[in-house]
C-alpha angles and dihedrals in degrees: 000000000000131000130161114264092015132095115259116250128200134174139154120256130188117229114210127193116262094000123117121199131175113223120202125181130177113224122217116229115251099238141161127209124237124194118190124189123168139194107252097032128223094055120153115254125208128183115195090337093310115125105229101171140260134316132295092052138148121199139170117229136178114254115278147088117301135179111226117200122184120193136182128167111260092023135089116255116260115216128181135165112225132188112213115201129193111278093004126135116212123189121196118189106173121179106217116225118229117242116244 
């Protein structure tokens, strides 16, 4: 069984004459894990313009390219493009630069 953004599932089934069976399977999402810490901590985190919270934070996301933006008053914005892959663990540890 295949579906975009879900893990593929396969199993063997036995087909018997004159017997009808419904087969239902739940698919697990194909996700990657992202952990973001920052120095200083408690900085606002955005992914593709979505507010996801404050550092430190760990989230699960579907595979794909994302723009991560980290903001904190008195510091320059940190921006990075990341590619999350199925089953991957990504750790970001940006040191935010003070504004002058």
